[in-house]
Every structure is written in C-alpha cells, then in structure tokens.
Amino acid sequence: MSFDRNKLTLHIVVGMVAGLIVGGVLNLIGNEGWIAVVFTDGIFHVVGQAFLRSLQLLVVPLVFVSLVCGSAALDDVRKVGRIGLKTVGLYMITTAIAVSFALGAALVVQPGSGFDLPTDVEFRASEAPPLTAIIIDLFPSNPIQAMASGNMLQVIVFSILVGLALVLSGDPGKRVLGLFRDLNEVVMKIVTIVMMLAPYGVFALLARTFAREGFGAIAPLAKYFVLVLVVLLFHGFVTYPGLLALLARLNPVRFLRNVRTVHAFAFSTASSNATLPVSLETAERRMGIDNSVASFTIPLGATVNMDGTAIMQGVATVFIAGAYGIQLSVTDLGMVVVTATLASIGTAGVPGVGLIMLAMVLKQVGLPEAGIGLIVGVDRLLDMVRTAVNVTGDLVVSCIVAKSEGQLDEHTFNADSDDPGN
Ligand code: ASP
C-alpha cells in the first residue's frame, strides 16, 4: 500500500480548515435543534469518536511491541540507563524553561489585572496523589491490568523488562524477538491505515469542537488567551528549533516540516496519548530516530512531558493571582516553576487534564482553586494548541537524545521524499 505523506498532509489541512469553517458557521447560526442532532451530536460525533478510538486502540499494542523491540536492541543495561537519564533530564529542563518563560511574560503583561471577578465561580479540584504513591505506581503488579487500564508508565516498565529478558535468554529469546519485530511491522501498518482516515477524522473532530465552543468565551479573557497562545507559539517555533540547532546541530526548518502531521493530529485530538502512534511513526520514519531510542522516548514523553501544559499553568497562576488581587512573592514564583513542572508530569495526555492539575499549583502558592473556573471557558481551544506543543517537545528531545547516541539517521531527517509507508 503506498502512502504519500505530502498529499496526506495536504488533505489533513483541508480537513482541518473545512472543520473550522463548518463548525464556526454552525456555531454562528446556533448549534441547536435538528442541526445539533444530525450534525454536531450525530455525524460529526460518530466519525470523530470512531477516528479517535482507532488511534487510542493502537497506543498500548504499539508501545508494548515497539518498546520490547527497542529495549532488546539496547543490549547493554547501562545504555538503557544513560538514555533514560538524558531523556528525563531534558524533559524536565525544557518544561522548567517553558514555565519560566510563561511566568516572565505573564508578570510583564499582567493578564489578570482589572479582570472583573464574577461572584459565582466554582471549581472543586480533586486531591493530587502523594509522591510515594506515584513512584510505587510505576511498577505494575499485573501487566494485563496495566495494559487494560492504559497505564502507560507501567506498560513502559513491563516492556523494557521483557525486552531485556529477551536479550538475556539466548536462542529462545531470539525466536520470540523475531515475532515481536514482525508484530511491530504489522502494528505500524495499522497506524498507516488509520492515518489515511485522518482528513475525515480531523474534519469531524474540529467541526464538532467549534460548533460547540465558538469564540464568544474569548472576549472577556482575551488578554489571558492571547498571552498563553503567544508563549506557546514562541516555545514551539523559537525555543525548540533553537535547542535542536544548538544541541543536536539539526536543521530546525526540516524539523518543523517533518513534524507537521503530528501537529495536525495533536491539534485536532487535544490528546498527546491519541497522537502517540503518529508521533512514533514520525519519529522513526520521518526524523530518522532509531526504534531503540524512539520507542522509549516518545511514549515516555507523551505521558510525562507537557511543556505546553506547563506554560498554560504558569500564565494561569499569574492571571488568577491578578484577578483576585493577590501578590506572588519571588519564592512563590520559584514554587510555581517546580510544581508546574511536576504537575505537567502528572498530567495525563488526554483533553483537559492540564486544567485539573492546575489545582496542585494554585494550592502550593495559596491561591483559590475556584480561580480555575475563571478560565475554563477558553480552555478547550488552548488545549488544542498546547497539546501540539507538548508532542513537539517529545520529538525535539527524542531527536537530541538520538543524535547524541549516534542513533539518528540524518539522511532520513533531511530527506525530501515523503514516502515512508512501504
Ligand atoms: N491535552 C493535553 C495533552 O494531551 C493535556 C492537557 O494539558 O490537558 O497533552
């Protein structure tokens, strides 16, 4: 089956634009009555969810099979540790940079000053789990349960264990590994098939989102909305390309070109998790990152690396402080950097969770959690953009780590030809 990515990208863009327009028009003429029943909550809902589920269904099998192959290729346990440390270190550093930028920009712009505080805001946040529970929870007591519940960190731990055991098991290990490598090809082929449905899927997802959301909620929050957007775009189009050029000596323009399809998926689904199959495919087949690195860094990134989310949380904290007329001290700001970095690690890669995790940051600096209620109206739109930043960050770090390990094929990275699906 041939697969022309240039054409596909073009079709996806057409689908996105059409979805935006159709959704916007439906919203303008009133998304009610038979229009809502037939289109928004009918056709668009069904097609969008079918597409989203087809992506989600791939996540666990893909991560498991791919990471078993990947960790089996790293025959040296020290190498696994080194790649792990580099990846986690870079994920945390880039997130801390992201929040710091966000805080700096928000302190200059002061998006919350002069904001009319409504009297009826309410938001009840759930408790964040303690650190000990988070660490214990990395280890699955039942791998099937971990897979069934989609607990990605547990699936990662189990897959690495299986991969290492295969290497250490001699001939039987080699035979089983052969099976996993074949399975990996098959699952990747399913990713390609689902990607071909993307133009219809993104159309339906965006048409429904925009029919329901509209832009009305933006006006009173314009300062906050635009500021988050600007910092997100800066991080995505300046910080990341800069880091790539500086640390990996890779052409940032090529990178941005290679990452386009991933952007489209992340924007339309607002979920790093659902985008994971496409991120992994792009990492290996467009960026030229070897499976031994990508199969580890990409799933880990989709689960713990959320720079876009941290940016929103940084700006939101200053906004909420301003709206309530509360001054943040320098210590508070330092606290926000640390907690937003941790909160973004704890944020699941699904729509809207970043906003819930914001409660953890607000609590840390003594701001009212009800403040979240102020910004909830524009969060879905920002979620789409921040998810695109989140997944871009995963790919940037993966490129840097792969390059430093000699595991990035620059020929593929710089290739003009866009036909990886054979
Ligand atoms: N939707 C984001 C993601 O999946 C998480 C969030 O910020 O809500 O990456």
XYZ file of C-alpha atoms and ligand atoms in Angstrom:
431
model
C 0.000 0.000 0.000
C 1.577 3.251 -0.999
C 1.311 6.280 1.246
C 2.172 9.736 0.036
C 2.643 11.850 3.112
C 2.760 15.166 1.259
C -0.661 14.504 -0.170
C -1.927 13.212 3.135
C -0.703 16.320 4.965
C -2.438 18.498 2.391
C -5.675 16.532 2.768
C -5.462 16.788 6.543
C -5.009 20.560 6.317
C -8.041 20.777 4.013
C -9.994 18.669 6.530
C -8.931 20.940 9.390
C -9.808 24.169 7.607
C -13.151 22.762 6.446
C -13.859 21.565 10.001
C -13.071 25.004 11.429
C -15.298 26.754 8.899
C -18.225 24.348 9.139
C -18.033 24.294 12.949
C -17.742 28.077 13.114
C -20.751 28.545 10.817
C -22.872 26.075 12.799
C -21.971 27.919 15.960
C -22.961 31.252 14.426
C -26.347 30.063 13.204
C -26.996 28.415 16.552
C -25.921 24.901 17.284
C -29.384 23.683 18.311
C -32.373 21.605 17.219
C -32.004 19.344 14.232
C -28.601 20.812 13.322
C -27.170 19.664 16.627
C -28.934 16.297 16.429
C -27.970 15.474 12.844
C -24.548 17.083 12.595
C -22.805 18.124 15.804
C -24.014 15.296 18.016
C -24.744 12.956 15.112
C -22.433 12.548 12.139
C -19.500 14.623 13.471
C -19.630 12.964 16.852
C -19.717 9.433 15.433
C -16.988 9.963 12.825
C -14.775 11.917 15.240
C -15.047 9.376 18.028
C -14.526 6.428 15.677
C -11.315 8.068 14.462
C -10.150 8.955 17.958
C -10.797 5.442 19.219
C -8.935 3.930 16.281
C -5.908 5.943 17.346
C -6.327 5.140 21.016
C -6.690 1.436 20.364
C -3.219 1.425 18.864
C -1.457 3.031 21.793
C -0.984 0.054 24.117
C -0.130 -2.589 21.470
C 2.207 -0.163 19.730
C 4.083 0.909 22.845
C 4.401 -2.666 24.080
C 5.577 -4.238 20.837
C 7.767 -1.348 19.786
C 9.430 -0.893 23.155
C 10.144 -4.615 23.545
C 11.997 -4.432 20.200
C 13.642 -1.153 21.191
C 14.941 -2.260 24.563
C 16.089 -5.585 23.115
C 18.249 -3.623 20.688
C 19.938 -1.889 23.619
C 21.908 -4.918 24.669
C 23.678 -3.002 27.396
C 21.715 -2.147 30.530
C 23.956 0.885 31.115
C 22.895 2.250 27.749
C 19.239 1.986 28.784
C 20.047 3.912 31.941
C 22.007 6.583 30.080
C 19.280 7.188 27.522
C 16.704 7.210 30.316
C 18.610 9.818 32.314
C 19.259 12.072 29.323
C 15.630 11.883 28.260
C 14.103 12.530 31.662
C 16.655 15.311 32.331
C 15.872 17.071 29.060
C 12.134 16.648 29.534
C 12.308 18.323 32.921
C 14.675 21.102 31.840
C 12.594 22.034 28.788
C 9.454 22.092 30.940
C 11.112 24.304 33.554
C 12.237 26.679 30.761
C 8.689 26.719 29.432
C 7.103 27.679 32.786
C 9.778 30.288 33.431
C 9.054 31.954 30.087
C 5.359 31.803 30.788
C 5.789 33.384 34.216
C 8.103 36.087 32.875
C 5.685 37.013 30.098
C 2.695 36.958 32.437
C 4.425 39.161 35.006
C 5.120 41.742 32.310
C 1.652 41.642 30.738
C -0.327 41.140 33.993
C -3.280 39.447 32.254
C -5.419 39.291 35.412
C -5.276 42.941 36.463
C -8.577 44.704 36.003
C -10.416 41.436 35.387
C -13.974 41.608 36.716
C -14.300 38.755 39.125
C -17.697 37.059 38.779
C -19.227 36.118 42.094
C -20.421 32.674 41.108
C -17.217 30.892 40.049
C -16.829 27.475 41.448
C -14.350 24.714 40.873
C -13.696 21.722 43.035
C -10.378 20.067 42.405
C -9.511 16.542 43.337
C -6.530 15.790 45.535
C -3.124 15.174 43.911
C -1.619 11.816 44.945
C 1.498 11.832 47.203
C 4.947 11.293 45.655
C 5.405 7.864 47.261
C 2.213 6.624 45.612
C 3.387 7.969 42.246
C 6.685 6.052 42.499
C 5.062 2.811 43.662
C 2.538 3.150 40.872
C 5.314 2.895 38.265
C 5.528 -0.816 38.966
C 2.727 -2.987 37.625
C 1.506 -5.829 39.812
C -0.431 -7.126 36.845
C 0.745 -6.297 33.312
C -2.576 -7.210 31.737
C -4.348 -4.822 34.063
C -1.757 -2.132 33.281
C -2.484 -2.554 29.579
C -6.233 -2.785 30.036
C -6.342 0.440 32.009
C -3.852 2.110 29.662
C -1.386 2.891 32.449
C 1.431 3.938 30.170
C 4.269 4.186 32.692
C 3.554 0.653 33.904
C 3.403 -0.617 30.331
C 6.768 1.056 29.663
C 8.378 -0.600 32.713
C 6.994 -4.013 31.760
C 8.041 -3.706 28.097
C 11.625 -2.769 28.993
C 11.794 -5.776 31.319
C 10.552 -8.126 28.593
C 12.971 -6.640 26.035
C 15.971 -7.034 28.336
C 14.923 -10.586 29.246
C 14.708 -11.485 25.547
C 18.326 -10.408 25.044
C 19.453 -12.442 28.024
C 17.542 -15.579 27.000
C 19.744 -16.805 24.156
C 18.068 -18.708 21.314
C 14.523 -18.774 22.711
C 14.820 -15.021 23.251
C 15.958 -14.547 19.647
C 12.975 -16.501 18.320
C 10.455 -14.529 20.380
C 12.148 -11.268 19.417
C 11.708 -12.183 15.759
C 7.992 -12.461 16.407
C 7.916 -9.070 18.119
C 9.758 -7.461 15.210
C 7.181 -8.839 12.788
C 4.367 -7.721 15.026
C 5.891 -4.251 15.131
C 5.690 -4.021 11.353
C 2.057 -5.101 11.416
C 1.039 -2.621 14.106
C 2.881 0.157 12.265
C 0.885 -0.723 9.182
C -2.326 -0.245 11.149
C -1.031 3.209 12.125
C -0.580 3.997 8.428
C -4.113 2.846 7.657
C -5.619 4.976 10.424
C -3.553 7.967 9.294
C -5.141 7.724 5.891
C -8.545 8.260 7.506
C -7.272 11.374 9.248
C -8.681 14.020 6.856
C -12.239 12.867 7.680
C -11.431 12.331 11.341
C -9.914 15.764 11.943
C -12.739 17.398 9.988
C -15.347 15.783 12.227
C -13.456 16.490 15.462
C -12.854 20.143 14.669
C -16.328 20.760 13.228
C -17.876 19.471 16.453
C -15.479 21.326 18.740
C -16.005 24.655 17.009
C -19.764 24.184 16.651
C -19.963 23.716 20.415
C -17.293 26.106 21.657
C -17.471 29.148 19.409
C -15.352 32.170 20.210
C -17.756 34.011 22.499
C -15.959 32.990 25.680
C -12.693 34.500 24.484
C -13.634 38.204 24.664
C -13.533 38.728 28.451
C -10.404 36.562 28.674
C -8.686 37.936 25.582
C -5.533 39.029 27.410
C -5.074 35.629 29.033
C -5.951 33.726 25.869
C -3.615 35.670 23.595
C -0.765 35.587 26.086
C -0.920 31.802 26.509
C -1.097 31.469 22.738
C 1.913 33.731 22.143
C 4.088 31.930 24.697
C 3.038 28.549 23.266
C 3.926 29.640 19.742
C 7.222 31.116 20.924
C 8.159 27.874 22.650
C 7.119 25.791 19.659
C 8.681 27.909 16.956
C 11.656 29.576 18.673
C 12.803 27.662 21.769
C 12.508 24.179 20.289
C 14.132 24.915 16.932
C 16.857 26.808 18.824
C 17.540 23.830 21.086
C 17.638 21.494 18.103
C 20.140 23.641 16.260
C 22.239 24.228 19.342
C 22.306 20.807 20.978
C 21.881 18.485 18.004
C 23.050 20.597 15.063
C 19.907 19.652 13.158
C 18.118 21.879 10.678
C 15.110 23.369 12.538
C 13.224 24.118 9.326
C 13.434 20.465 8.327
C 12.226 19.517 11.755
C 9.196 21.780 11.518
C 8.414 20.346 8.134
C 8.698 16.766 9.359
C 6.509 17.422 12.372
C 3.515 18.905 10.502
C 1.345 15.813 10.523
C 1.902 15.354 14.245
C 0.833 18.969 14.828
C -2.394 18.358 12.926
C -3.230 15.242 14.936
C -2.397 16.843 18.283
C -4.385 19.983 17.485
C -7.456 18.060 16.385
C -7.498 15.477 19.155
C -6.124 17.644 22.025
C -4.567 14.442 23.312
C -0.871 13.535 23.426
C -1.917 9.977 24.050
C -4.097 9.663 20.969
C -1.339 11.323 18.941
C 1.271 8.848 20.173
C 1.008 6.390 17.263
C 1.586 9.213 14.779
C 4.413 10.709 16.878
C 6.174 7.368 16.962
C 5.701 6.789 13.266
C 7.035 10.266 12.543
C 9.980 9.850 14.918
C 11.140 6.685 13.218
C 10.172 7.206 9.601
C 10.498 10.984 9.175
C 13.017 12.087 11.770
C 15.190 9.006 11.292
C 15.329 8.188 15.002
C 16.238 4.578 15.633
C 13.500 2.428 17.157
C 15.746 1.688 20.152
C 15.531 5.357 21.193
C 12.133 6.438 19.816
C 10.209 3.502 21.286
C 11.267 4.671 24.729
C 11.426 8.461 24.483
C 8.154 9.036 22.609
C 5.761 7.039 24.859
C 7.506 8.414 27.934
C 7.203 11.956 26.560
C 3.529 11.541 25.694
C 2.951 10.594 29.311
C 5.214 12.920 31.303
C 6.480 15.753 29.082
C 3.942 18.556 28.775
C 5.637 21.893 28.168
C 2.523 23.415 26.647
C 0.508 22.441 29.691
C 3.143 23.924 31.990
C 3.002 27.188 30.007
C -0.749 27.402 30.445
C -0.341 26.689 34.151
C 2.306 29.399 34.563
C 0.238 32.091 32.854
C -2.956 30.906 34.548
C -1.388 31.178 38.007
C -0.344 34.795 37.458
C -3.727 35.538 35.866
C -5.664 34.108 38.797
C -3.423 35.886 41.329
C -4.029 39.172 39.481
C -7.770 38.618 39.233
C -8.029 38.029 42.992
C -5.622 40.888 43.688
C -3.078 38.581 45.366
C 0.659 39.376 45.139
C 3.017 36.487 44.342
C 6.437 36.627 46.040
C 9.692 35.506 44.392
C 9.543 32.313 46.460
C 6.003 31.741 45.202
C 7.220 32.078 41.618
C 10.014 29.562 42.226
C 7.410 27.264 43.728
C 5.243 27.651 40.630
C 8.155 26.588 38.382
C 8.731 23.449 40.451
C 5.085 22.485 40.936
C 4.041 23.250 37.360
C 6.898 21.043 36.137
C 5.742 18.258 38.451
C 2.061 18.852 37.698
C 2.702 18.585 33.977
C 4.491 15.271 34.573
C 1.402 14.057 36.400
C -0.936 15.312 33.687
C -2.395 12.508 31.613
C -2.188 13.049 27.859
C -5.913 13.460 27.383
C -8.030 16.582 26.835
C -8.482 18.978 29.700
C -6.421 17.288 32.404
C -3.857 20.101 32.489
C -6.538 22.392 33.868
C -7.413 19.953 36.631
C -3.749 19.602 37.578
C -3.515 23.385 37.819
C -5.214 22.989 41.194
C -1.984 21.475 42.529
C -0.008 24.559 41.511
C -2.554 27.023 42.879
C -2.745 25.208 46.179
C 1.014 25.299 46.572
C 1.067 29.088 46.447
C -2.153 29.580 48.387
C -4.363 30.736 45.520
C -8.051 29.765 45.442
C -8.740 26.686 43.335
C -12.014 28.284 42.320
C -9.863 30.504 40.083
C -9.775 27.637 37.613
C -13.447 28.324 36.998
C -12.467 31.697 35.507
C -10.511 30.255 32.602
C -12.377 27.034 31.921
C -14.408 28.650 29.117
C -11.432 29.075 26.806
C -9.518 26.019 27.857
C -10.561 23.666 25.108
C -9.195 25.937 22.398
C -5.920 26.438 24.243
C -5.738 22.710 24.946
C -5.501 22.015 21.225
C -2.518 24.315 20.795
C -0.756 23.271 23.985
C -1.093 19.602 23.058
C 0.678 20.355 19.771
C 3.485 21.973 21.805
C 3.551 19.001 24.188
C 4.134 16.466 21.442
C 6.597 18.696 19.589
C 8.663 18.753 22.779
C 8.711 14.953 22.831
C 10.060 14.847 19.307
C 12.654 17.569 19.918
C 14.083 15.777 22.954
C 13.989 12.442 21.111
C 15.994 13.954 18.247
C 18.566 15.434 20.629
C 18.970 12.188 22.585
C 19.107 10.065 19.423
C 21.688 12.351 17.834
C 23.882 12.249 20.941
C 23.742 8.452 20.885
C 24.508 8.189 17.176
C 21.007 6.803 16.629
C 19.614 9.424 14.253
C 19.777 8.869 10.529
C 20.319 12.360 9.121
C 19.636 11.158 5.617
C 16.054 10.339 6.606
C 15.767 13.515 8.683
C 16.767 15.695 5.736
C 15.069 13.624 3.035
C 12.796 15.372 0.569
C 10.998 12.213 -0.377
C 7.917 11.674 1.731
C 7.069 8.106 1.067
C 7.799 6.042 4.120
C 4.842 3.724 4.016
C 6.115 0.826 2.014
N -4.459 17.751 26.425
C -3.105 17.771 26.894
C -2.342 16.635 26.261
O -2.904 15.607 25.988
C -3.005 17.709 28.377
C -3.580 18.966 28.976
O -2.855 19.956 29.063
O -4.754 18.984 29.309
O -1.180 16.735 26.000
